[in-house]
Each structure stands twice: as C-alpha cells, then as structure tokens.
PDB file of C-alpha atoms and ligand atoms in Angstrom:
ATOM      1  CA  MET B  31      94.005  64.330 -32.215  1.00 84.00           C
ATOM      2  CA  ASN B  32      94.607  60.683 -31.441  1.00 89.00           C
ATOM      3  CA  PRO B  33      94.860  58.923 -34.854  1.00 91.00           C
ATOM      4  CA  VAL B  34      92.536  56.095 -33.745  1.00 93.00           C
ATOM      5  CA  LEU B  35      89.966  58.662 -32.743  1.00 94.00           C
ATOM      6  CA  ARG B  36      90.412  60.425 -36.065  1.00 94.00           C
ATOM      7  CA  SER B  37      89.791  57.121 -37.917  1.00 95.00           C
ATOM      8  CA  LEU B  38      86.713  56.404 -35.819  1.00 96.00           C
ATOM      9  CA  LEU B  39      85.324  59.872 -36.532  1.00 96.00           C
ATOM     10  CA  ASN B  40      85.856  59.232 -40.210  1.00 96.00           C
ATOM     11  CA  LEU B  41      83.853  55.976 -39.976  1.00 97.00           C
ATOM     12  CA  GLN B  42      81.200  57.595 -37.824  1.00 97.00           C
ATOM     13  CA  GLU B  43      80.472  60.134 -40.575  1.00 96.00           C
ATOM     14  CA  VAL B  44      79.026  57.423 -42.787  1.00 97.00           C
ATOM     15  CA  ASP B  45      78.037  54.802 -40.185  1.00 97.00           C
ATOM     16  CA  ARG B  46      75.524  57.237 -38.722  1.00 97.00           C
ATOM     17  CA  ASP B  47      73.637  57.302 -42.021  1.00 97.00           C
ATOM     18  CA  ILE B  48      74.031  53.566 -42.567  1.00 97.00           C
ATOM     19  CA  PHE B  49      72.424  53.025 -39.169  1.00 97.00           C
ATOM     20  CA  LYS B  50      69.487  55.259 -40.091  1.00 97.00           C
ATOM     21  CA  VAL B  51      68.888  53.577 -43.441  1.00 98.00           C
ATOM     22  CA  GLU B  52      69.220  50.085 -41.974  1.00 97.00           C
ATOM     23  CA  SER B  53      66.747  50.974 -39.229  1.00 96.00           C
ATOM     24  CA  GLU B  54      64.303  52.148 -41.855  1.00 97.00           C
ATOM     25  CA  LEU B  55      64.762  48.950 -43.829  1.00 97.00           C
ATOM     26  CA  GLU B  56      63.928  47.007 -40.661  1.00 96.00           C
ATOM     27  CA  ARG B  57      60.974  49.188 -39.738  1.00 96.00           C
ATOM     28  CA  LEU B  58      59.180  49.232 -43.111  1.00 96.00           C
ATOM     29  CA  PRO B  59      58.400  45.497 -43.429  1.00 95.00           C
ATOM     30  CA  LYS B  60      57.411  45.359 -39.742  1.00 97.00           C
ATOM     31  CA  GLU B  61      54.938  48.173 -40.229  1.00 96.00           C
ATOM     32  CA  LEU B  62      53.540  46.468 -43.294  1.00 95.00           C
ATOM     33  CA  ALA B  63      53.169  43.179 -41.418  1.00 96.00           C
ATOM     34  CA  GLN B  64      51.338  44.928 -38.564  1.00 96.00           C
ATOM     35  CA  ARG B  65      48.880  46.427 -40.999  1.00 95.00           C
ATOM     36  CA  VAL B  66      48.291  43.095 -42.712  1.00 95.00           C
ATOM     37  CA  GLU B  67      47.601  41.580 -39.308  1.00 96.00           C
ATOM     38  CA  ALA B  68      45.075  44.309 -38.445  1.00 94.00           C
ATOM     39  CA  LEU B  69      43.342  43.758 -41.773  1.00 94.00           C
ATOM     40  CA  GLU B  70      43.171  39.997 -41.203  1.00 95.00           C
ATOM     41  CA  LEU B  71      41.701  40.597 -37.766  1.00 94.00           C
ATOM     42  CA  ARG B  72      38.892  42.658 -39.274  1.00 94.00           C
ATOM     43  CA  LYS B  73      38.171  39.896 -41.780  1.00 96.00           C
ATOM     44  CA  VAL B  74      37.960  37.373 -38.949  1.00 97.00           C
ATOM     45  CA  GLN B  75      35.548  39.671 -37.050  1.00 95.00           C
ATOM     46  CA  LEU B  76      33.416  39.984 -40.164  1.00 96.00           C
ATOM     47  CA  ASP B  77      33.292  36.212 -40.638  1.00 97.00           C
ATOM     48  CA  GLU B  78      32.347  35.744 -36.992  1.00 97.00           C
ATOM     49  CA  LYS B  79      29.450  38.169 -37.331  1.00 97.00           C
ATOM     50  CA  ARG B  80      28.282  36.482 -40.523  1.00 98.00           C
ATOM     51  CA  GLY B  81      28.343  33.143 -38.718  1.00 98.00           C
ATOM     52  CA  GLU B  82      26.394  34.584 -35.805  1.00 97.00           C
ATOM     53  CA  VAL B  83      23.679  35.934 -38.101  1.00 97.00           C
ATOM     54  CA  MET B  84      23.379  32.602 -39.884  1.00 98.00           C
ATOM     55  CA  GLU B  85      22.891  30.830 -36.574  1.00 97.00           C
ATOM     56  CA  LEU B  86      20.292  33.380 -35.464  1.00 97.00           C
ATOM     57  CA  ARG B  87      18.348  33.104 -38.730  1.00 97.00           C
ATOM     58  CA  ALA B  88      18.333  29.304 -38.443  1.00 97.00           C
ATOM     59  CA  ALA B  89      17.068  29.517 -34.858  1.00 97.00           C
ATOM     60  CA  ILE B  90      14.349  31.993 -35.909  1.00 97.00           C
ATOM     61  CA  LYS B  91      13.196  29.597 -38.608  1.00 97.00           C
ATOM     62  CA  GLU B  92      12.980  26.771 -36.081  1.00 97.00           C
ATOM     63  CA  ILE B  93      10.954  28.945 -33.715  1.00 97.00           C
ATOM     64  CA  GLU B  94       8.571  29.904 -36.524  1.00 96.00           C
ATOM     65  CA  HIS B  95       8.178  26.277 -37.451  1.00 96.00           C
ATOM     66  CA  ALA B  96       7.470  25.299 -33.842  1.00 96.00           C
ATOM     67  CA  THR B  97       4.868  28.050 -33.322  1.00 96.00           C
ATOM     68  CA  VAL B  98       3.037  27.027 -36.509  1.00 96.00           C
ATOM     69  CA  GLY B  99       2.821  23.478 -35.103  1.00 96.00           C
ATOM     70  CA  MET B 100       1.591  24.745 -31.746  1.00 96.00           C
ATOM     71  CA  ARG B 101      -1.121  26.906 -33.376  1.00 96.00           C
ATOM     72  CA  GLN B 102      -2.344  23.953 -35.418  1.00 97.00           C
ATOM     73  CA  ARG B 103      -2.585  21.845 -32.265  1.00 96.00           C
ATOM     74  CA  LEU B 104      -4.441  24.675 -30.511  1.00 96.00           C
ATOM     75  CA  LYS B 105      -6.968  24.894 -33.348  1.00 96.00           C
ATOM     76  CA  LYS B 106      -7.535  21.170 -33.209  1.00 95.00           C
ATOM     77  CA  LEU B 107      -8.080  21.246 -29.426  1.00 94.00           C
ATOM     78  CA  GLU B 108     -10.474  24.192 -29.735  1.00 93.00           C
ATOM     79  CA  HIS B 109     -12.418  22.246 -32.334  1.00 93.00           C
ATOM     80  CA  GLU B 110     -12.478  19.057 -30.210  1.00 90.00           C
ATOM     81  CA  SER B 111     -13.692  21.017 -27.181  1.00 90.00           C
ATOM     82  CA  SER B 112     -16.518  22.664 -29.071  1.00 89.00           C
ATOM     83  CA  THR B 113     -18.006  19.606 -30.812  1.00 86.00           C
ATOM     84  CA  GLY B 114     -19.692  18.430 -27.580  1.00 77.00           C
ATOM     85  CA  THR B 115     -18.521  14.836 -27.902  1.00 82.00           C
ATOM     86  CA  ALA B 116     -15.785  15.095 -25.261  1.00 80.00           C
ATOM     87  CA  ASP B 117     -16.626  14.531 -21.608  1.00 89.00           C
ATOM     88  CA  ALA B 118     -15.845  17.022 -18.839  1.00 90.00           C
ATOM     89  CA  ALA B 119     -12.575  15.340 -17.822  1.00 92.00           C
ATOM     90  CA  LEU B 120     -11.320  15.372 -21.383  1.00 91.00           C
ATOM     91  CA  ILE B 121     -12.348  19.015 -21.859  1.00 92.00           C
ATOM     92  CA  ALA B 122     -10.503  19.957 -18.674  1.00 93.00           C
ATOM     93  CA  SER B 123      -7.430  18.197 -19.997  1.00 94.00           C
ATOM     94  CA  TYR B 124      -7.796  19.994 -23.362  1.00 94.00           C
ATOM     95  CA  GLN B 125      -8.082  23.322 -21.598  1.00 94.00           C
ATOM     96  CA  HIS B 126      -4.993  22.607 -19.562  1.00 96.00           C
ATOM     97  CA  GLU B 127      -3.036  21.766 -22.716  1.00 96.00           C
ATOM     98  CA  MET B 128      -4.411  24.846 -24.533  1.00 96.00           C
ATOM     99  CA  ARG B 129      -3.223  27.129 -21.735  1.00 97.00           C
ATOM    100  CA  ASN B 130       0.229  25.555 -21.926  1.00 97.00           C
ATOM    101  CA  ILE B 131       0.317  25.937 -25.697  1.00 97.00           C
ATOM    102  CA  LYS B 132      -0.699  29.603 -25.507  1.00 97.00           C
ATOM    103  CA  ARG B 133       1.956  30.315 -22.917  1.00 97.00           C
ATOM    104  CA  ASN B 134       4.649  28.433 -24.865  1.00 96.00           C
ATOM    105  CA  THR B 135       3.681  30.119 -28.142  1.00 96.00           C
ATOM    106  CA  SER B 136       3.849  33.533 -26.561  1.00 96.00           C
ATOM    107  CA  GLN B 137       7.284  32.795 -25.058  1.00 97.00           C
ATOM    108  CA  ALA B 138       8.562  31.424 -28.354  1.00 96.00           C
ATOM    109  CA  GLU B 139       7.317  34.489 -30.201  1.00 96.00           C
ATOM    110  CA  ASP B 140       9.030  36.843 -27.746  1.00 97.00           C
ATOM    111  CA  ASP B 141      12.207  34.853 -28.076  1.00 96.00           C
ATOM    112  CA  GLY B 142      11.919  34.937 -31.865  1.00 96.00           C
ATOM    113  CA  LEU B 143      11.423  38.705 -31.913  1.00 97.00           C
ATOM    114  CA  LYS B 144      14.486  39.239 -29.746  1.00 98.00           C
ATOM    115  CA  ARG B 145      16.558  37.134 -32.107  1.00 97.00           C
ATOM    116  CA  VAL B 146      15.237  39.013 -35.131  1.00 97.00           C
ATOM    117  CA  ALA B 147      16.240  42.336 -33.541  1.00 98.00           C
ATOM    118  CA  ARG B 148      19.688  40.979 -32.690  1.00 97.00           C
ATOM    119  CA  ALA B 149      20.176  39.578 -36.213  1.00 97.00           C
ATOM    120  CA  ASP B 150      19.112  42.895 -37.767  1.00 97.00           C
ATOM    121  CA  GLN B 151      21.563  44.750 -35.549  1.00 98.00           C
ATOM    122  CA  ILE B 152      24.445  42.450 -36.452  1.00 98.00           C
ATOM    123  CA  GLU B 153      23.596  42.779 -40.129  1.00 97.00           C
ATOM    124  CA  GLU B 154      23.923  46.546 -39.804  1.00 97.00           C
ATOM    125  CA  GLU B 155      27.291  46.034 -38.148  1.00 97.00           C
ATOM    126  CA  ILE B 156      28.303  43.746 -41.008  1.00 97.00           C
ATOM    127  CA  VAL B 157      27.447  46.389 -43.607  1.00 97.00           C
ATOM    128  CA  ALA B 158      29.543  48.968 -41.708  1.00 96.00           C
ATOM    129  CA  LEU B 159      32.416  46.507 -41.315  1.00 95.00           C
ATOM    130  CA  GLU B 160      32.325  45.597 -44.999  1.00 96.00           C
ATOM    131  CA  LYS B 161      32.551  49.244 -45.935  1.00 96.00           C
ATOM    132  CA  GLN B 162      35.358  49.798 -43.444  1.00 95.00           C
ATOM    133  CA  LEU B 163      37.214  46.784 -44.791  1.00 95.00           C
ATOM    134  CA  LEU B 164      36.927  48.057 -48.335  1.00 95.00           C
ATOM    135  CA  ASP B 165      38.353  51.444 -47.284  1.00 95.00           C
ATOM    136  CA  ASP B 166      41.091  49.752 -45.259  1.00 94.00           C
ATOM    137  CA  HIS B 167      41.962  47.570 -48.191  1.00 94.00           C
ATOM    138  CA  GLU B 168      42.336  50.561 -50.476  1.00 96.00           C
ATOM    139  CA  ALA B 169      44.438  52.423 -47.904  1.00 95.00           C
ATOM    140  CA  HIS B 170      46.537  49.320 -47.451  1.00 95.00           C
ATOM    141  CA  GLN B 171      47.272  49.001 -51.149  1.00 96.00           C
ATOM    142  CA  GLU B 172      48.375  52.622 -51.209  1.00 97.00           C
ATOM    143  CA  PHE B 173      50.532  52.057 -48.141  1.00 96.00           C
ATOM    144  CA  GLU B 174      52.063  48.931 -49.651  1.00 96.00           C
ATOM    145  CA  LYS B 175      52.957  50.855 -52.782  1.00 97.00           C
ATOM    146  CA  ASN B 176      54.605  53.598 -50.726  1.00 97.00           C
ATOM    147  CA  VAL B 177      56.519  51.077 -48.645  1.00 96.00           C
ATOM    148  CA  GLY B 178      57.767  49.482 -51.855  1.00 96.00           C
ATOM    149  CA  ALA B 179      59.031  52.823 -53.151  1.00 97.00           C
ATOM    150  CA  GLU B 180      60.559  53.772 -49.791  1.00 97.00           C
ATOM    151  CA  THR B 181      62.283  50.391 -49.511  1.00 97.00           C
ATOM    152  CA  ALA B 182      63.764  50.690 -52.994  1.00 98.00           C
ATOM    153  CA  ALA B 183      65.009  54.205 -52.230  1.00 98.00           C
ATOM    154  CA  ALA B 184      66.497  53.092 -48.910  1.00 98.00           C
ATOM    155  CA  GLN B 185      68.226  50.134 -50.538  1.00 98.00           C
ATOM    156  CA  ALA B 186      69.758  52.373 -53.190  1.00 98.00           C
ATOM    157  CA  LYS B 187      70.886  54.801 -50.497  1.00 98.00           C
ATOM    158  CA  LEU B 188      72.363  51.948 -48.457  1.00 98.00           C
ATOM    159  CA  ALA B 189      74.368  50.683 -51.438  1.00 98.00           C
ATOM    160  CA  GLU B 190      75.699  54.188 -51.940  1.00 97.00           C
ATOM    161  CA  LEU B 191      76.640  54.531 -48.270  1.00 97.00           C
ATOM    162  CA  GLN B 192      78.266  51.133 -48.169  1.00 96.00           C
ATOM    163  CA  ALA B 193      80.364  52.033 -51.207  1.00 97.00           C
ATOM    164  CA  ASP B 194      81.434  55.175 -49.355  1.00 96.00           C
ATOM    165  CA  ARG B 195      82.095  53.120 -46.209  1.00 95.00           C
ATOM    166  CA  GLY B 196      84.310  50.803 -48.279  1.00 94.00           C
ATOM    167  CA  THR B 197      86.624  53.675 -49.097  1.00 95.00           C
ATOM    168  CA  ARG B 198      87.177  54.497 -45.417  1.00 94.00           C
ATOM    169  CA  SER B 199      89.839  52.481 -43.742  1.00 88.00           C
ATOM    170  CA  ALA B 200      89.544  50.995 -40.266  1.00 88.00           C
ATOM    171  CA  GLU B 201      93.245  50.206 -40.383  1.00 86.00           C
ATOM    172  CA  GLY B 202      95.113  51.210 -37.261  1.00 89.00           C
ATOM    173  CA  ILE B 203      92.040  50.911 -35.042  1.00 94.00           C
ATOM    174  CA  PRO B 204      92.670  48.174 -32.445  1.00 94.00           C
ATOM    175  CA  PRO B 205      90.068  45.381 -32.756  1.00 95.00           C
ATOM    176  CA  ALA B 206      88.873  45.937 -29.180  1.00 95.00           C
ATOM    177  CA  SER B 207      88.225  49.637 -29.872  1.00 95.00           C
ATOM    178  CA  LEU B 208      86.462  48.789 -33.090  1.00 95.00           C
ATOM    179  CA  GLU B 209      84.253  46.383 -31.165  1.00 96.00           C
ATOM    180  CA  VAL B 210      83.393  49.038 -28.571  1.00 97.00           C
ATOM    181  CA  TYR B 211      82.619  51.447 -31.400  1.00 97.00           C
ATOM    182  CA  ARG B 212      80.333  48.953 -33.174  1.00 96.00           C
ATOM    183  CA  GLY B 213      78.537  48.087 -29.952  1.00 97.00           C
ATOM    184  CA  LEU B 214      77.891  51.781 -29.291  1.00 98.00           C
ATOM    185  CA  LEU B 215      76.538  52.294 -32.818  1.00 97.00           C
ATOM    186  CA  LYS B 216      73.854  49.743 -31.964  1.00 95.00           C
ATOM    187  CA  THR B 217      73.029  50.873 -28.432  1.00 96.00           C
ATOM    188  CA  ARG B 218      73.293  54.615 -29.094  1.00 97.00           C
ATOM    189  CA  ASP B 219      71.238  54.819 -32.294  1.00 96.00           C
ATOM    190  CA  GLY B 220      74.156  55.199 -34.677  1.00 97.00           C
ATOM    191  CA  GLU B 221      76.033  57.815 -32.615  1.00 97.00           C
ATOM    192  CA  ALA B 222      79.040  56.097 -31.057  1.00 98.00           C
ATOM    193  CA  LEU B 223      81.053  59.260 -30.546  1.00 98.00           C
ATOM    194  CA  ALA B 224      80.254  62.462 -28.707  1.00 97.00           C
ATOM    195  CA  GLU B 225      81.996  65.767 -28.674  1.00 97.00           C
ATOM    196  CA  LEU B 226      83.266  67.096 -25.413  1.00 95.00           C
ATOM    197  CA  GLY B 227      82.334  70.747 -25.360  1.00 89.00           C
ATOM    198  CA  ASP B 228      82.911  73.019 -22.374  1.00 88.00           C
ATOM    199  CA  GLY B 229      83.177  70.167 -19.877  1.00 90.00           C
ATOM    200  CA  LEU B 230      79.958  68.644 -21.181  1.00 95.00           C
ATOM    201  CA  CYS B 231      79.300  65.430 -23.112  1.00 96.00           C
ATOM    202  CA  GLU B 232      77.357  66.593 -26.172  1.00 96.00           C
ATOM    203  CA  GLY B 233      75.892  63.100 -26.503  1.00 96.00           C
ATOM    204  CA  CYS B 234      74.044  62.951 -23.186  1.00 96.00           C
ATOM    205  CA  PHE B 235      74.583  66.511 -21.865  1.00 96.00           C
ATOM    206  CA  VAL B 236      76.125  65.405 -18.615  1.00 96.00           C
ATOM    207  CA  ASN B 237      78.916  67.420 -17.005  1.00 96.00           C
ATOM    208  CA  LEU B 238      82.129  65.447 -17.113  1.00 95.00           C
ATOM    209  CA  PRO B 239      84.645  65.150 -14.287  1.00 95.00           C
ATOM    210  CA  LYS B 240      87.861  67.059 -14.768  1.00 94.00           C
ATOM    211  CA  ASN B 241      90.021  63.914 -15.032  1.00 94.00           C
ATOM    212  CA  ILE B 242      88.065  62.859 -18.131  1.00 95.00           C
ATOM    213  CA  VAL B 243      88.808  66.207 -19.774  1.00 93.00           C
ATOM    214  CA  VAL B 244      92.462  65.869 -18.861  1.00 94.00           C
ATOM    215  CA  ARG B 245      92.727  62.298 -20.151  1.00 94.00           C
ATOM    216  CA  LEU B 246      91.144  63.301 -23.438  1.00 93.00           C
ATOM    217  CA  ALA B 247      93.464  66.295 -23.787  1.00 92.00           C
ATOM    218  CA  ARG B 248      96.456  63.983 -23.390  1.00 92.00           C
ATOM    219  CA  GLY B 249      95.335  62.199 -26.558  1.00 89.00           C
ATOM    220  CA  THR B 250      96.984  58.882 -25.725  1.00 90.00           C
ATOM    221  CA  GLU B 251      93.875  56.750 -25.207  1.00 92.00           C
ATOM    222  CA  LEU B 252      90.211  56.498 -26.101  1.00 95.00           C
ATOM    223  CA  VAL B 253      88.084  58.039 -23.387  1.00 96.00           C
ATOM    224  CA  GLN B 254      84.415  57.126 -22.933  1.00 97.00           C
ATOM    225  CA  CYS B 255      81.729  59.229 -21.312  1.00 97.00           C
ATOM    226  CA  PRO B 256      81.052  57.729 -17.859  1.00 96.00           C
ATOM    227  CA  SER B 257      77.355  58.411 -18.351  1.00 96.00           C
ATOM    228  CA  CYS B 258      76.457  57.341 -21.915  1.00 97.00           C
ATOM    229  CA  ASP B 259      79.631  55.376 -22.756  1.00 97.00           C
ATOM    230  CA  ARG B 260      80.142  57.217 -26.020  1.00 98.00           C
ATOM    231  CA  ILE B 261      83.729  57.703 -27.160  1.00 97.00           C
ATOM    232  CA  LEU B 262      84.612  61.318 -26.520  1.00 97.00           C
ATOM    233  CA  TYR B 263      86.447  63.618 -28.884  1.00 96.00           C
ATOM    234  CA  ASN B 264      87.264  67.292 -29.137  1.00 91.00           C
ATOM    235  CA  TYR B 265      89.104  69.464 -31.586  1.00 84.00           C
TER     236      TYR B 265
HETATM  237 ZN1   ZN I 168      77.674  61.145 -22.547  1.00 62.10          ZN
END
C-alpha cells in the first residue's frame, strides 16, 4: 500500500472518534441552550397572561363602579319623577334619560360579564402553565445534570484520544494531501477514507469506473472517489 495512504489510515483510526466526541461536545451546549430558550418563552407567556388578567380585572372594577353610579342616578330620577313637583316636559326628559341609563347599564353589565368569563378562563390557563413550568423546570434540572456528566465524560474521552493522536505521525504526508484529508473529515462526518471493495466505494456505495480501480492498484498516488470525494484504499 502507498505509504501516505497507510499513514492516513493510521490517523483516520483515531480521527474518526475525535470527530464524534467533538461533535458531541458541540451538540450538548446547543441542546441545553435551546431548552433554556423554550423555558424562558414559557415564562414570558405566563407573564403576558398575568398582565392580561390584571388589565381585565381593572376594567371589570371600572365597569362595576360605573354601573353603581348609573343606578344611583336612576334611583334619583325615579324619585324626582314620582314626587309630582316636576312638570310634564321635565318628566319626559327624565324618562328619556332613564331609558338611556337602563340601556347603558345593561350593556355595561354584559360587557363586564364577558370580561369576567375571559379573566376566569385565562386564570385557569395560568394555573396549568404554572404547573407545566414547574414540571419543565424539574426536567430541565435533570437534563442539565446529565449534560454536565456527559460533557465531562466526553472531555475525558477527547483528552485520551488526543493523546493517542499525538503518538501517530503525519510525517511523510504531503501538506496538500493532509489538507484534503482534514477537509473530508469535516464534510464527511469524520470518515475521510473509504475502502474500495469489489469495484464499489464503501463510503457512498457507488460503482467506480475501472480507471479508478487501476489507478489505486498502481499505488503511486492518492485516488479520490469521484462521487463522495473520499480517499480510496484497498488491501
Ligand atoms: Zn464514494
């Protein structure tokens, strides 16, 4: 086998695992951050609902206050109309105002009832959200703990792999080939090399043209799969 290829295969043995562990070390904090974001979003939703209920309750209070005032005015007008001191024109004007007050009171009461129902409904939603948030928070703490343990394990594993990697020499590999190899590690999920087996690239399972097989058999150059670009090898 081409000695450069042999050296690359030797690096690939450990670089594959380094790639996996490094990917995990990238993924874990991202996952944690996503969960924190989701939790924050729930808190914001909860605060919004609390704010909405407060506004509704304030509006209901105002409506109650206004209807009390209107009823008092109605009572006064009823009294004025019944004492017999007012003339017909004044009584007609009282009656007109009383009809308006009754209509406005009734509308205000309907409006108030609708707001009460809406506020009650949101309060139910708040209770459910609070419970959900509590559960989420607990689950999150558990998750955070696991991520911490997984990260520590991955870091220890990475140190071990890097120590192993340090014992493997890249000497004799031309810089350009090493660059191609490193690029492929990134783009091909840690598998920069692929075995050529029975005319097939074992990396992407594409049938290879005969000239590729011949060039590889000659052993004088690095040959890449025309489909997935991986550096081909065979024994
Ligand atoms: Zn391929």
